[in-house]
PDB file of C-alpha atoms in Angstrom:
ATOM      1  CA  MET A   1     115.872  98.522  81.793  1.00  0.00           C
ATOM      2  CA  ASN A   2     114.244  95.174  82.455  1.00  0.00           C
ATOM      3  CA  ASP A   3     110.457  95.004  82.510  1.00  0.00           C
ATOM      4  CA  VAL A   4     109.478  93.249  85.773  1.00  0.00           C
ATOM      5  CA  THR A   5     105.766  94.085  85.667  1.00  0.00           C
ATOM      6  CA  SER A   6     104.833  90.405  85.731  1.00  0.00           C
ATOM      7  CA  GLU A   7     106.805  89.686  88.905  1.00  0.00           C
ATOM      8  CA  PRO A   8     104.711  89.257  92.092  1.00  0.00           C
ATOM      9  CA  LEU A   9     103.991  92.386  94.087  1.00  0.00           C
ATOM     10  CA  PRO A  10     105.906  92.915  97.320  1.00  0.00           C
ATOM     11  CA  ILE A  11     104.117  92.024 100.543  1.00  0.00           C
ATOM     12  CA  LEU A  12     104.212  93.438 104.034  1.00  0.00           C
ATOM     13  CA  PRO A  13     105.497  91.033 106.682  1.00  0.00           C
ATOM     14  CA  PRO A  14     102.918  89.858 109.225  1.00  0.00           C
ATOM     15  CA  ARG A  15     102.751  91.826 112.454  1.00  0.00           C
ATOM     16  CA  GLU A  16     104.130  90.186 115.581  1.00  0.00           C
ATOM     17  CA  ARG A  17     101.690  89.819 118.461  1.00  0.00           C
ATOM     18  CA  ASP A  18     103.947  91.848 120.755  1.00  0.00           C
ATOM     19  CA  ALA A  19     104.600  94.613 118.220  1.00  0.00           C
ATOM     20  CA  HIS A  20     104.446  98.262 119.263  1.00  0.00           C
ATOM     21  CA  LYS A  21     103.976 101.488 117.330  1.00  0.00           C
ATOM     22  CA  GLY A  22     107.706 102.076 117.057  1.00  0.00           C
ATOM     23  CA  ASP A  23     108.010  98.917 114.974  1.00  0.00           C
ATOM     24  CA  PHE A  24     106.019 100.474 112.157  1.00  0.00           C
ATOM     25  CA  GLY A  25     107.900 103.650 111.563  1.00  0.00           C
ATOM     26  CA  ARG A  26     108.285 107.122 112.995  1.00  0.00           C
ATOM     27  CA  LEU A  27     107.320 109.334 110.049  1.00  0.00           C
ATOM     28  CA  ILE A  28     107.541 113.050 109.391  1.00  0.00           C
ATOM     29  CA  ILE A  29     105.747 114.882 106.594  1.00  0.00           C
ATOM     30  CA  VAL A  30     107.095 118.348 105.814  1.00  0.00           C
ATOM     31  CA  GLY A  31     104.449 120.319 103.979  1.00  0.00           C
ATOM     32  CA  GLY A  32     101.666 122.851 104.003  1.00  0.00           C
ATOM     33  CA  SER A  33     101.503 126.596 103.522  1.00  0.00           C
ATOM     34  CA  ARG A  34      98.921 129.315 103.832  1.00  0.00           C
ATOM     35  CA  GLY A  35      95.814 128.022 102.027  1.00  0.00           C
ATOM     36  CA  MET A  36      97.272 124.508 101.597  1.00  0.00           C
ATOM     37  CA  ALA A  37      96.719 122.785 104.946  1.00  0.00           C
ATOM     38  CA  GLY A  38      94.777 119.937 103.383  1.00  0.00           C
ATOM     39  CA  ALA A  39      97.686 118.550 101.353  1.00  0.00           C
ATOM     40  CA  PRO A  40      99.934 117.386 104.220  1.00  0.00           C
ATOM     41  CA  ALA A  41      96.869 116.311 106.183  1.00  0.00           C
ATOM     42  CA  MET A  42      95.745 114.090 103.293  1.00  0.00           C
ATOM     43  CA  ALA A  43      99.215 112.578 103.046  1.00  0.00           C
ATOM     44  CA  GLY A  44      99.204 112.005 106.787  1.00  0.00           C
ATOM     45  CA  LEU A  45      95.853 110.240 106.777  1.00  0.00           C
ATOM     46  CA  ALA A  46      97.015 107.997 103.929  1.00  0.00           C
ATOM     47  CA  ALA A  47     100.222 107.158 105.790  1.00  0.00           C
ATOM     48  CA  LEU A  48      98.314 106.153 108.906  1.00  0.00           C
ATOM     49  CA  ARG A  49      95.863 104.063 106.870  1.00  0.00           C
ATOM     50  CA  SER A  50      98.902 102.388 105.295  1.00  0.00           C
ATOM     51  CA  GLY A  51     100.216 101.203 108.633  1.00  0.00           C
ATOM     52  CA  ALA A  52     102.515 103.970 109.894  1.00  0.00           C
ATOM     53  CA  GLY A  53     103.202 103.679 113.612  1.00  0.00           C
ATOM     54  CA  LEU A  54     103.818 107.330 114.533  1.00  0.00           C
ATOM     55  CA  LEU A  55     103.229 110.389 112.388  1.00  0.00           C
ATOM     56  CA  SER A  56     104.322 114.010 112.780  1.00  0.00           C
ATOM     57  CA  ILE A  57     103.475 116.782 110.322  1.00  0.00           C
ATOM     58  CA  ALA A  58     105.901 119.707 110.236  1.00  0.00           C
ATOM     59  CA  THR A  59     104.132 122.735 108.826  1.00  0.00           C
ATOM     60  CA  PRO A  60     104.209 126.550 109.039  1.00  0.00           C
ATOM     61  CA  VAL A  61     103.120 127.893 112.415  1.00  0.00           C
ATOM     62  CA  SER A  62      99.980 129.561 111.023  1.00  0.00           C
ATOM     63  CA  THR A  63      98.970 126.325 109.306  1.00  0.00           C
ATOM     64  CA  GLN A  64      99.605 124.026 112.255  1.00  0.00           C
ATOM     65  CA  PRO A  65      96.188 124.408 113.981  1.00  0.00           C
ATOM     66  CA  LEU A  66      94.402 123.639 110.715  1.00  0.00           C
ATOM     67  CA  VAL A  67      96.506 120.546 110.021  1.00  0.00           C
ATOM     68  CA  ALA A  68      96.096 119.308 113.595  1.00  0.00           C
ATOM     69  CA  GLY A  69      92.326 119.682 113.263  1.00  0.00           C
ATOM     70  CA  PHE A  70      92.111 117.105 110.484  1.00  0.00           C
ATOM     71  CA  SER A  71      92.806 114.185 112.821  1.00  0.00           C
ATOM     72  CA  PRO A  72      93.507 113.618 116.518  1.00  0.00           C
ATOM     73  CA  CYS A  73      96.002 110.975 115.371  1.00  0.00           C
ATOM     74  CA  PHE A  74      98.446 113.626 114.093  1.00  0.00           C
ATOM     75  CA  MET A  75     101.341 115.077 116.001  1.00  0.00           C
ATOM     76  CA  THR A  76     102.267 118.458 114.562  1.00  0.00           C
ATOM     77  CA  ILE A  77     105.430 120.551 114.594  1.00  0.00           C
ATOM     78  CA  PRO A  78     105.115 124.333 114.029  1.00  0.00           C
ATOM     79  CA  LEU A  79     107.841 125.745 111.783  1.00  0.00           C
ATOM     80  CA  VAL A  80     109.073 129.271 111.112  1.00  0.00           C
ATOM     81  CA  GLU A  81     107.320 130.875 108.140  1.00  0.00           C
ATOM     82  CA  ASP A  82     107.955 133.906 105.966  1.00  0.00           C
ATOM     83  CA  ASP A  83     105.576 136.821 105.380  1.00  0.00           C
ATOM     84  CA  TYR A  84     103.660 134.772 102.811  1.00  0.00           C
ATOM     85  CA  GLY A  85     103.015 131.744 105.025  1.00  0.00           C
ATOM     86  CA  LEU A  86     105.720 129.628 103.354  1.00  0.00           C
ATOM     87  CA  LEU A  87     108.466 127.705 105.154  1.00  0.00           C
ATOM     88  CA  ASP A  88     111.571 129.731 105.880  1.00  0.00           C
ATOM     89  CA  TYR A  89     115.085 128.388 105.356  1.00  0.00           C
ATOM     90  CA  ALA A  90     115.750 129.153 109.022  1.00  0.00           C
ATOM     91  CA  ASN A  91     114.054 125.826 109.824  1.00  0.00           C
ATOM     92  CA  VAL A  92     117.003 123.938 108.409  1.00  0.00           C
ATOM     93  CA  VAL A  93     118.898 123.894 111.720  1.00  0.00           C
ATOM     94  CA  ASP A  94     116.094 122.174 113.638  1.00  0.00           C
ATOM     95  CA  MET A  95     115.196 119.915 110.724  1.00  0.00           C
ATOM     96  CA  LEU A  96     118.746 118.624 110.318  1.00  0.00           C
ATOM     97  CA  ALA A  97     119.063 118.154 114.068  1.00  0.00           C
ATOM     98  CA  ALA A  98     116.094 115.757 113.793  1.00  0.00           C
ATOM     99  CA  ARG A  99     117.280 114.001 110.661  1.00  0.00           C
ATOM    100  CA  GLU A 100     117.878 110.654 112.380  1.00  0.00           C
ATOM    101  CA  HIS A 101     115.006 110.957 114.864  1.00  0.00           C
ATOM    102  CA  PHE A 102     112.474 110.036 112.168  1.00  0.00           C
ATOM    103  CA  ASP A 103     112.624 106.767 110.223  1.00  0.00           C
ATOM    104  CA  VAL A 104     110.971 108.143 107.079  1.00  0.00           C
ATOM    105  CA  TRP A 105     110.648 111.639 105.648  1.00  0.00           C
ATOM    106  CA  ALA A 106     108.143 112.918 103.099  1.00  0.00           C
ATOM    107  CA  LEU A 107     108.572 116.354 101.533  1.00  0.00           C
ATOM    108  CA  GLY A 108     106.285 118.402  99.347  1.00  0.00           C
ATOM    109  CA  PRO A 109     102.522 118.290  99.891  1.00  0.00           C
ATOM    110  CA  GLY A 110     101.274 121.880  99.861  1.00  0.00           C
ATOM    111  CA  LEU A 111     104.721 123.441 100.450  1.00  0.00           C
ATOM    112  CA  GLY A 112     104.384 126.225  97.917  1.00  0.00           C
ATOM    113  CA  GLN A 113     107.350 127.753  96.132  1.00  0.00           C
ATOM    114  CA  SER A 114     109.901 130.290  97.335  1.00  0.00           C
ATOM    115  CA  GLU A 115     113.643 130.769  97.634  1.00  0.00           C
ATOM    116  CA  GLY A 116     113.529 129.535 101.230  1.00  0.00           C
ATOM    117  CA  VAL A 117     111.572 126.425 100.321  1.00  0.00           C
ATOM    118  CA  THR A 118     114.037 125.602  97.531  1.00  0.00           C
ATOM    119  CA  GLU A 119     117.054 125.903  99.808  1.00  0.00           C
ATOM    120  CA  LEU A 120     115.410 123.937 102.635  1.00  0.00           C
ATOM    121  CA  VAL A 121     114.282 121.067 100.403  1.00  0.00           C
ATOM    122  CA  ALA A 122     117.623 120.847  98.601  1.00  0.00           C
ATOM    123  CA  GLN A 123     119.576 120.580 101.865  1.00  0.00           C
ATOM    124  CA  LEU A 124     117.196 118.023 103.394  1.00  0.00           C
ATOM    125  CA  TYR A 125     117.359 115.998 100.190  1.00  0.00           C
ATOM    126  CA  ARG A 126     121.139 115.970 100.325  1.00  0.00           C
ATOM    127  CA  ASP A 127     121.689 115.483 104.072  1.00  0.00           C
ATOM    128  CA  VAL A 128     118.885 113.408 105.626  1.00  0.00           C
ATOM    129  CA  PRO A 129     120.117 109.786 105.802  1.00  0.00           C
ATOM    130  CA  ARG A 130     116.631 108.239 106.025  1.00  0.00           C
ATOM    131  CA  PRO A 131     114.281 107.057 103.248  1.00  0.00           C
ATOM    132  CA  MET A 132     112.448 110.035 101.771  1.00  0.00           C
ATOM    133  CA  VAL A 133     109.442 110.512  99.502  1.00  0.00           C
ATOM    134  CA  VAL A 134     109.686 113.667  97.366  1.00  0.00           C
ATOM    135  CA  ASP A 135     106.531 115.005  95.732  1.00  0.00           C
ATOM    136  CA  ALA A 136     104.704 118.106  94.540  1.00  0.00           C
ATOM    137  CA  ASP A 137     106.409 121.391  95.459  1.00  0.00           C
ATOM    138  CA  ALA A 138     109.443 119.542  96.795  1.00  0.00           C
ATOM    139  CA  LEU A 139     109.990 118.313  93.223  1.00  0.00           C
ATOM    140  CA  ASN A 140     109.578 121.862  91.959  1.00  0.00           C
ATOM    141  CA  ALA A 141     112.121 122.983  94.557  1.00  0.00           C
ATOM    142  CA  MET A 142     114.572 120.365  93.331  1.00  0.00           C
ATOM    143  CA  SER A 143     114.064 121.503  89.749  1.00  0.00           C
ATOM    144  CA  HIS A 144     115.074 125.033  90.841  1.00  0.00           C
ATOM    145  CA  ALA A 145     118.032 123.616  92.759  1.00  0.00           C
ATOM    146  CA  LEU A 146     119.169 121.775  89.649  1.00  0.00           C
ATOM    147  CA  GLN A 147     119.380 125.053  87.738  1.00  0.00           C
ATOM    148  CA  ARG A 148     122.099 126.160  90.156  1.00  0.00           C
ATOM    149  CA  ASN A 149     123.704 122.802  90.763  1.00  0.00           C
ATOM    150  CA  PRO A 150     123.245 120.132  88.076  1.00  0.00           C
ATOM    151  CA  GLN A 151     124.438 117.532  90.602  1.00  0.00           C
ATOM    152  CA  ALA A 152     121.670 118.263  93.127  1.00  0.00           C
ATOM    153  CA  LEU A 153     120.140 114.812  92.625  1.00  0.00           C
ATOM    154  CA  ALA A 154     123.462 112.966  92.500  1.00  0.00           C
ATOM    155  CA  LYS A 155     124.364 112.424  96.135  1.00  0.00           C
ATOM    156  CA  PRO A 156     121.363 111.824  98.391  1.00  0.00           C
ATOM    157  CA  ALA A 157     122.203 110.725 101.924  1.00  0.00           C
ATOM    158  CA  GLY A 158     119.618 107.911 101.809  1.00  0.00           C
ATOM    159  CA  PRO A 159     117.001 106.198  99.624  1.00  0.00           C
ATOM    160  CA  ARG A 160     114.736 108.540  97.682  1.00  0.00           C
ATOM    161  CA  VAL A 161     111.361 107.971  95.996  1.00  0.00           C
ATOM    162  CA  LEU A 162     110.434 110.734  93.538  1.00  0.00           C
ATOM    163  CA  THR A 163     106.790 110.842  92.414  1.00  0.00           C
ATOM    164  CA  PRO A 164     106.455 113.372  89.576  1.00  0.00           C
ATOM    165  CA  HIS A 165     103.529 113.802  87.221  1.00  0.00           C
ATOM    166  CA  PRO A 166     104.583 114.556  83.617  1.00  0.00           C
ATOM    167  CA  GLY A 167     104.804 118.313  84.175  1.00  0.00           C
ATOM    168  CA  GLU A 168     106.997 117.948  87.255  1.00  0.00           C
ATOM    169  CA  PHE A 169     109.074 115.374  85.432  1.00  0.00           C
ATOM    170  CA  ALA A 170     109.672 117.813  82.578  1.00  0.00           C
ATOM    171  CA  ARG A 171     110.753 120.532  85.013  1.00  0.00           C
ATOM    172  CA  LEU A 172     113.190 118.129  86.684  1.00  0.00           C
ATOM    173  CA  THR A 173     114.744 116.853  83.495  1.00  0.00           C
ATOM    174  CA  GLY A 174     114.145 119.610  80.957  1.00  0.00           C
ATOM    175  CA  VAL A 175     112.450 117.070  78.689  1.00  0.00           C
ATOM    176  CA  ALA A 176     108.821 115.969  78.630  1.00  0.00           C
ATOM    177  CA  PRO A 177     108.460 112.174  78.919  1.00  0.00           C
ATOM    178  CA  GLY A 178     107.424 110.471  75.690  1.00  0.00           C
ATOM    179  CA  GLY A 179     104.024 108.952  75.086  1.00  0.00           C
ATOM    180  CA  SER A 180     105.019 105.356  74.481  1.00  0.00           C
ATOM    181  CA  LEU A 181     105.818 102.910  77.265  1.00  0.00           C
ATOM    182  CA  ALA A 182     109.353 102.430  75.986  1.00  0.00           C
ATOM    183  CA  GLU A 183     109.988 106.187  75.921  1.00  0.00           C
ATOM    184  CA  ARG A 184     108.613 106.689  79.417  1.00  0.00           C
ATOM    185  CA  ALA A 185     110.638 103.784  80.794  1.00  0.00           C
ATOM    186  CA  GLN A 186     113.797 105.158  79.217  1.00  0.00           C
ATOM    187  CA  ALA A 187     113.134 108.655  80.607  1.00  0.00           C
ATOM    188  CA  VAL A 188     112.526 107.269  84.120  1.00  0.00           C
ATOM    189  CA  GLY A 189     115.704 105.223  83.940  1.00  0.00           C
ATOM    190  CA  GLU A 190     117.771 108.224  82.920  1.00  0.00           C
ATOM    191  CA  LEU A 191     116.427 110.268  85.817  1.00  0.00           C
ATOM    192  CA  CYS A 192     117.185 107.461  88.275  1.00  0.00           C
ATOM    193  CA  ARG A 193     120.730 107.155  86.994  1.00  0.00           C
ATOM    194  CA  ARG A 194     121.466 110.760  87.878  1.00  0.00           C
ATOM    195  CA  ASP A 195     122.101 109.208  91.276  1.00  0.00           C
ATOM    196  CA  PRO A 196     125.115 106.929  90.708  1.00  0.00           C
ATOM    197  CA  SER A 197     124.655 105.345  94.138  1.00  0.00           C
ATOM    198  CA  GLY A 198     121.471 103.672  92.897  1.00  0.00           C
ATOM    199  CA  GLN A 199     119.344 104.892  95.810  1.00  0.00           C
ATOM    200  CA  THR A 200     116.761 106.737  93.718  1.00  0.00           C
ATOM    201  CA  VAL A 201     113.412 105.282  92.605  1.00  0.00           C
ATOM    202  CA  VAL A 202     111.072 107.281  90.361  1.00  0.00           C
ATOM    203  CA  ILE A 203     107.323 106.888  89.853  1.00  0.00           C
ATOM    204  CA  LEU A 204     106.078 108.645  86.734  1.00  0.00           C
ATOM    205  CA  LYS A 205     102.407 109.211  87.522  1.00  0.00           C
ATOM    206  CA  GLY A 206      99.536 109.138  85.061  1.00  0.00           C
ATOM    207  CA  HIS A 207      97.652 106.525  83.082  1.00  0.00           C
ATOM    208  CA  GLN A 208      99.586 103.295  83.610  1.00  0.00           C
ATOM    209  CA  SER A 209     101.961 104.863  86.127  1.00  0.00           C
ATOM    210  CA  LEU A 210     105.460 103.496  85.815  1.00  0.00           C
ATOM    211  CA  VAL A 211     108.075 102.909  88.505  1.00  0.00           C
ATOM    212  CA  GLY A 212     111.788 102.435  87.821  1.00  0.00           C
ATOM    213  CA  ASP A 213     115.106 102.336  89.653  1.00  0.00           C
ATOM    214  CA  GLY A 214     117.542 102.655  86.734  1.00  0.00           C
ATOM    215  CA  ASN A 215     117.854  98.905  86.148  1.00  0.00           C
ATOM    216  CA  ARG A 216     114.221  97.729  86.047  1.00  0.00           C
ATOM    217  CA  TYR A 217     110.720  99.105  85.696  1.00  0.00           C
ATOM    218  CA  ALA A 218     107.168  97.991  86.338  1.00  0.00           C
ATOM    219  CA  VAL A 219     103.891  99.338  84.964  1.00  0.00           C
ATOM    220  CA  ASN A 220     100.907  99.736  87.238  1.00  0.00           C
ATOM    221  CA  GLY A 221      97.592  98.131  86.276  1.00  0.00           C
ATOM    222  CA  THR A 222      95.304  99.805  88.800  1.00  0.00           C
ATOM    223  CA  GLY A 223      93.680 103.244  88.841  1.00  0.00           C
ATOM    224  CA  ASN A 224      91.081 105.146  86.809  1.00  0.00           C
ATOM    225  CA  PRO A 225      90.314 108.662  85.507  1.00  0.00           C
ATOM    226  CA  GLY A 226      88.295 109.492  88.625  1.00  0.00           C
ATOM    227  CA  MET A 227      91.616 109.799  90.447  1.00  0.00           C
ATOM    228  CA  ALA A 228      92.504 112.861  88.358  1.00  0.00           C
ATOM    229  CA  THR A 229      91.531 115.140  91.234  1.00  0.00           C
ATOM    230  CA  GLY A 230      93.332 117.410  93.660  1.00  0.00           C
ATOM    231  CA  GLY A 231      94.949 115.588  96.563  1.00  0.00           C
ATOM    232  CA  SER A 232      95.328 112.225  94.851  1.00  0.00           C
ATOM    233  CA  GLY A 233      99.099 112.595  94.637  1.00  0.00           C
ATOM    234  CA  ASP A 234      99.286 113.599  98.300  1.00  0.00           C
ATOM    235  CA  CYS A 235      97.615 110.302  99.179  1.00  0.00           C
ATOM    236  CA  LEU A 236     100.204 108.389  97.139  1.00  0.00           C
ATOM    237  CA  THR A 237     102.978 110.152  99.035  1.00  0.00           C
ATOM    238  CA  GLY A 238     101.427 109.065 102.319  1.00  0.00           C
ATOM    239  CA  VAL A 239     100.937 105.453 101.219  1.00  0.00           C
ATOM    240  CA  ILE A 240     104.560 105.074 100.118  1.00  0.00           C
ATOM    241  CA  ALA A 241     105.844 106.745 103.305  1.00  0.00           C
ATOM    242  CA  GLY A 242     103.719 104.398 105.413  1.00  0.00           C
ATOM    243  CA  LEU A 243     105.143 101.356 103.627  1.00  0.00           C
ATOM    244  CA  LEU A 244     108.700 102.629 103.986  1.00  0.00           C
ATOM    245  CA  GLY A 245     108.054 102.944 107.711  1.00  0.00           C
ATOM    246  CA  GLN A 246     107.345  99.216 107.800  1.00  0.00           C
ATOM    247  CA  LYS A 247     110.824  98.585 106.452  1.00  0.00           C
ATOM    248  CA  LEU A 248     110.049  97.904 102.806  1.00  0.00           C
ATOM    249  CA  SER A 249     112.801  98.980 100.436  1.00  0.00           C
ATOM    250  CA  ALA A 250     112.290 102.076  98.317  1.00  0.00           C
ATOM    251  CA  TRP A 251     111.577  99.923  95.257  1.00  0.00           C
ATOM    252  CA  ASP A 252     109.118  97.643  97.066  1.00  0.00           C
ATOM    253  CA  ALA A 253     107.324 100.534  98.804  1.00  0.00           C
ATOM    254  CA  ALA A 254     107.007 102.446  95.529  1.00  0.00           C
ATOM    255  CA  ARG A 255     105.714  99.495  93.564  1.00  0.00           C
ATOM    256  CA  LEU A 256     103.269  98.255  96.209  1.00  0.00           C
ATOM    257  CA  GLY A 257     102.177 101.777  97.096  1.00  0.00           C
ATOM    258  CA  MET A 258     101.436 102.592  93.466  1.00  0.00           C
ATOM    259  CA  HIS A 259      99.301  99.452  93.185  1.00  0.00           C
ATOM    260  CA  LEU A 260      97.394  99.999  96.428  1.00  0.00           C
ATOM    261  CA  HIS A 261      96.751 103.663  95.687  1.00  0.00           C
ATOM    262  CA  GLY A 262      95.242 102.771  92.317  1.00  0.00           C
ATOM    263  CA  LEU A 263      93.287  99.864  93.784  1.00  0.00           C
ATOM    264  CA  ALA A 264      91.744 102.132  96.413  1.00  0.00           C
ATOM    265  CA  GLY A 265      90.695 104.395  93.560  1.00  0.00           C
ATOM    266  CA  ASP A 266      89.159 101.497  91.672  1.00  0.00           C
ATOM    267  CA  LEU A 267      87.210 100.341  94.720  1.00  0.00           C
ATOM    268  CA  ALA A 268      86.015 103.892  95.377  1.00  0.00           C
ATOM    269  CA  ALA A 269      84.982 104.400  91.750  1.00  0.00           C
ATOM    270  CA  LYS A 270      83.001 101.153  91.797  1.00  0.00           C
ATOM    271  CA  GLU A 271      80.889 102.427  94.676  1.00  0.00           C
ATOM    272  CA  LEU A 272      80.837 106.165  93.998  1.00  0.00           C
ATOM    273  CA  GLY A 273      81.516 106.528  90.280  1.00  0.00           C
ATOM    274  CA  GLU A 274      84.499 108.209  88.665  1.00  0.00           C
ATOM    275  CA  VAL A 275      82.864 111.639  88.370  1.00  0.00           C
ATOM    276  CA  SER A 276      82.167 111.982  92.100  1.00  0.00           C
ATOM    277  CA  LEU A 277      85.445 110.509  93.362  1.00  0.00           C
ATOM    278  CA  ILE A 278      87.536 112.846  95.533  1.00  0.00           C
ATOM    279  CA  ALA A 279      90.934 112.317  97.113  1.00  0.00           C
ATOM    280  CA  SER A 280      89.634 111.700 100.611  1.00  0.00           C
ATOM    281  CA  ASP A 281      87.726 108.723  99.183  1.00  0.00           C
ATOM    282  CA  LEU A 282      91.085 107.120  98.427  1.00  0.00           C
ATOM    283  CA  VAL A 283      91.992 107.273 102.096  1.00  0.00           C
ATOM    284  CA  GLY A 284      88.627 105.764 102.991  1.00  0.00           C
ATOM    285  CA  TYR A 285      89.107 102.835 100.650  1.00  0.00           C
ATOM    286  CA  LEU A 286      92.727 102.072 101.533  1.00  0.00           C
ATOM    287  CA  PRO A 287      91.717  99.481 104.187  1.00  0.00           C
ATOM    288  CA  ALA A 288      89.720  97.561 101.575  1.00  0.00           C
ATOM    289  CA  ALA A 289      92.615  97.835  99.124  1.00  0.00           C
ATOM    290  CA  PHE A 290      95.037  96.321 101.641  1.00  0.00           C
ATOM    291  CA  GLN A 291      92.614  93.501 102.279  1.00  0.00           C
ATOM    292  CA  ALA A 292      91.907  92.863  98.601  1.00  0.00           C
ATOM    293  CA  ARG A 293      95.400  93.135  97.184  1.00  0.00           C
TER     294      ARG A 293
END
């Protein structure tokens, strides 16, 4: 793959004076489970701070009041849950009926793991024709789906941005990414090329996060160890989804989102220190990151 790290970062187009909220994306985040209401809420806050026009969070019915309580800016959709507070596969009918209603989908924050979650995620991944960010337990669901169908990543209905950390990457591919930049770039490229249509972009998270699309890659220069805290990845999911809603391509949204997410962490660490940094600080510093980038 070609190293394009030195190429200028993508930019968001200026907003027209007569713009309305529909111009900046109708987003849905599918996530949450009993005890994990904060994950989709964090992703939602990050998406809104990244410019999303309209945001809905689809979450288990018992989790919905908790998610809604995080922000009055959220719309929430209660979904059928199983006895353990996890999403049931029965939701697939309503979810697929809405597949073109939303401009951008994000799957994974706080979903938990079950047979129903695996089946739901795999079908949405395959059949939703809109750009989709896939993170956290949605990646774990896809790794289970791949055990049954090795072609589960091969035919997505639309652009996909996968955001695994090394452990999730290893579960998806069966191989841990190497330590060198060249090894990580090669591993990312191979995962992208499982989709012969070229619609899949992968961010391998960690120190010097790397984004690739099968033909090119770029290494991120922002971020710090203070961001190694629960919820940080949920924020990245929200940032990328927000950028996709403003009509950036999957590659541009992934690359710019990775940079802004790390920059927000750097600005937060400068004021608060790395030790005390928590994920909600990233959301708080996103406005400054957008202004400083």
